[in-house]
Tab-separated table of C-alpha atoms in Angstrom:
chain	number	residue	atom	x	y	z
A	23	MET	CA	-30.404	-13.756	-47.777
A	24	LYS	CA	-27.730	-11.626	-49.302
A	25	ILE	CA	-25.162	-9.898	-47.015
A	26	ASN	CA	-24.041	-6.483	-48.164
A	27	TRP	CA	-21.506	-4.087	-46.594
A	28	GLY	CA	-24.034	-2.470	-44.260
A	29	LYS	CA	-25.221	-5.777	-42.792
A	30	GLY	CA	-21.618	-7.015	-42.500
A	31	ILE	CA	-20.586	-3.957	-40.497
A	32	VAL	CA	-23.596	-4.298	-38.164
A	33	ILE	CA	-22.862	-8.003	-37.640
A	34	ALA	CA	-19.199	-7.198	-36.922
A	35	PHE	CA	-20.198	-4.546	-34.342
A	36	VAL	CA	-22.644	-6.927	-32.642
A	37	LEU	CA	-20.034	-9.698	-32.468
A	38	PHE	CA	-17.391	-7.318	-31.108
A	39	MET	CA	-19.735	-5.927	-28.408
A	40	SER	CA	-20.743	-9.479	-27.451
A	41	PHE	CA	-17.083	-10.445	-27.147
A	42	ILE	CA	-16.326	-7.476	-24.866
A	43	LEU	CA	-19.453	-7.979	-22.718
A	44	TYR	CA	-18.619	-11.666	-22.272
A	45	PHE	CA	-15.231	-10.796	-20.720
A	46	VAL	CA	-16.630	-7.972	-18.564
A	47	ILE	CA	-19.275	-10.287	-17.112
A	48	LYS	CA	-16.741	-13.082	-16.628
A	49	VAL	CA	-14.297	-10.866	-14.696
A	50	GLN	CA	-17.027	-9.354	-12.513
A	51	SER	CA	-18.629	-12.675	-11.576
A	52	ASP	CA	-15.590	-14.955	-11.217
A	53	HIS	CA	-13.944	-14.900	-7.762
A	54	LYS	CA	-10.630	-15.904	-9.308
A	55	TYR	CA	-10.251	-12.295	-10.492
A	56	ASP	CA	-9.836	-10.102	-7.420
A	57	ASN	CA	-11.311	-6.589	-7.736
A	58	GLU	CA	-10.177	-5.164	-4.413
A	59	LEU	CA	-9.503	-1.507	-3.736
A	60	VAL	CA	-5.954	-0.333	-3.161
A	61	THR	CA	-6.903	1.227	0.186
A	62	GLN	CA	-10.113	1.246	2.164
A	63	GLU	CA	-11.694	4.624	2.965
A	64	TYR	CA	-9.632	6.414	0.323
A	65	TYR	CA	-11.418	9.765	0.713
A	66	LYS	CA	-10.958	9.852	4.488
A	67	LYS	CA	-7.231	9.322	4.015
A	68	GLU	CA	-7.129	12.036	1.360
A	69	LYS	CA	-8.410	14.616	3.875
A	70	LEU	CA	-5.361	13.965	6.079
A	71	VAL	CA	-2.876	15.023	3.394
A	72	GLN	CA	-1.881	18.394	4.925
A	73	GLY	CA	-1.198	16.800	8.300
A	74	ASN	CA	0.895	14.152	6.561
A	75	ILE	CA	2.917	16.818	4.743
A	76	GLU	CA	3.745	18.534	8.043
A	77	SER	CA	4.672	15.193	9.642
A	78	ILE	CA	6.972	14.351	6.720
A	79	GLN	CA	8.629	17.771	7.040
A	80	ASN	CA	9.151	17.137	10.768
A	81	ALA	CA	10.785	13.776	9.968
A	82	ASN	CA	13.025	15.330	7.317
A	83	SER	CA	14.154	18.064	9.727
A	84	LEU	CA	15.674	15.538	12.145
A	85	ASN	CA	19.477	15.391	12.221
A	86	VAL	CA	19.404	11.576	12.279
A	87	LYS	CA	16.546	10.111	10.288
A	88	VAL	CA	14.601	6.892	10.810
A	89	ALA	CA	16.271	4.066	8.890
A	90	ILE	CA	14.597	0.905	7.595
A	91	THR	CA	16.978	-1.937	6.744
A	92	LYS	CA	16.703	-5.581	5.702
A	93	THR	CA	18.424	-8.153	7.895
A	94	GLU	CA	18.408	-11.946	8.207
A	95	GLU	CA	15.792	-11.678	10.987
A	96	GLY	CA	13.443	-9.372	9.049
A	97	LEU	CA	13.087	-5.601	8.767
A	98	VAL	CA	14.657	-3.319	11.350
A	99	VAL	CA	13.250	0.174	11.911
A	100	SER	CA	15.962	2.243	13.629
A	101	PHE	CA	14.996	5.441	15.428
A	102	PRO	CA	17.537	8.147	16.295
A	103	ASP	CA	19.650	7.272	19.350
A	104	SER	CA	19.276	10.825	20.664
A	105	LEU	CA	15.559	10.231	21.374
A	106	ASP	CA	14.237	8.460	24.461
A	107	PRO	CA	12.733	5.194	23.122
A	108	LYS	CA	10.118	5.067	25.899
A	109	LEU	CA	8.556	8.329	24.668
A	110	ILE	CA	8.185	7.181	21.044
A	111	LYS	CA	4.617	6.109	20.269
A	112	GLY	CA	3.009	5.199	16.963
A	113	LYS	CA	2.650	2.423	14.428
A	114	VAL	CA	4.402	0.845	11.480
A	115	SER	CA	2.098	0.003	8.555
A	116	LEU	CA	3.229	-2.485	5.947
A	117	TYR	CA	1.360	-2.305	2.667
A	118	ARG	CA	1.616	-4.931	-0.055
A	119	PRO	CA	0.479	-3.432	-3.406
A	120	SER	CA	-0.122	-6.819	-5.008
A	121	ASN	CA	-2.254	-8.341	-2.234
A	122	GLN	CA	-4.314	-6.396	0.295
A	123	LYS	CA	-4.703	-9.492	2.483
A	124	LEU	CA	-1.003	-9.336	3.417
A	125	ASP	CA	-1.178	-5.759	4.784
A	126	PHE	CA	-0.645	-5.365	8.527
A	127	GLU	CA	0.249	-2.862	11.222
A	128	THR	CA	2.583	-3.110	14.202
A	129	LEU	CA	2.460	-0.809	17.206
A	130	ILE	CA	5.741	0.774	18.195
A	131	SER	CA	6.921	-0.320	21.626
A	132	LEU	CA	10.639	0.109	22.113
A	133	SER	CA	13.126	-0.812	24.803
A	134	GLY	CA	16.046	0.245	22.585
A	135	SER	CA	16.208	2.380	19.482
A	136	ASP	CA	15.366	-0.459	17.060
A	137	LEU	CA	12.083	-2.181	16.177
A	138	LEU	CA	12.244	-5.615	14.507
A	139	ILE	CA	9.513	-6.826	12.179
A	140	PRO	CA	10.072	-10.606	11.979
A	141	LYS	CA	10.830	-12.253	8.653
A	142	ASN	CA	7.990	-14.784	9.084
A	143	ASN	CA	5.435	-11.929	8.764
A	144	LEU	CA	6.851	-10.870	5.389
A	145	VAL	CA	6.355	-12.505	2.010
A	146	GLY	CA	8.907	-11.828	-0.695
A	147	GLY	CA	8.112	-8.877	-2.937
A	148	LEU	CA	7.548	-5.122	-2.836
A	149	TRP	CA	6.398	-3.598	0.465
A	150	GLY	CA	5.354	-0.024	1.180
A	151	ILE	CA	6.340	0.881	4.743
A	152	THR	CA	4.861	3.833	6.613
A	153	VAL	CA	6.228	4.732	10.046
A	154	SER	CA	3.810	7.108	11.751
A	155	TRP	CA	5.136	8.141	15.146
A	156	GLU	CA	4.999	10.812	17.802
A	157	TYR	CA	7.664	12.141	20.153
A	158	GLU	CA	6.949	14.754	22.807
A	159	GLY	CA	3.725	15.889	21.104
A	160	LYS	CA	5.271	16.292	17.652
A	161	THR	CA	4.199	13.955	14.841
A	162	TYR	CA	6.545	12.369	12.321
A	163	LEU	CA	5.914	10.338	9.181
A	164	ASN	CA	8.409	8.269	7.212
A	165	LYS	CA	7.496	6.422	4.017
A	166	GLU	CA	9.663	3.989	2.128
A	167	GLU	CA	9.371	1.127	-0.324
A	168	ILE	CA	11.495	-1.983	0.095
A	169	TYR	CA	11.764	-5.123	-1.981
A	170	PHE	CA	12.007	-7.994	0.499
């Protein structure tokens, strides 16, 4: 059998497609390669965008803003001292872009103006922190990224 240019090109295409399909099937079937979504219920969260924009504007209009700082004990979320800590309700969501299994939420319950997220809950790396809180019927939203 003689191989000419036409047959060579067809054989090259078939080999290339086989090569690509092999890796697609391997990645889809092997549990070592994690194919998780960045966030669950993406479209439901997308519908809340306008409310989030208003909450972010409310947070930016405060004279003293919420501060998130790293300490030896962990992360400290500091609310303005001018607000009554007993009236602040909400949650702090910690999002790890590299591993969805490390994401968690903490409810805000304050006796002072600071909330501590212990160091033992945090793995080193990049964290997205969202503080969603309410004070006297007004909603606030603070977002920040910290490398811990």
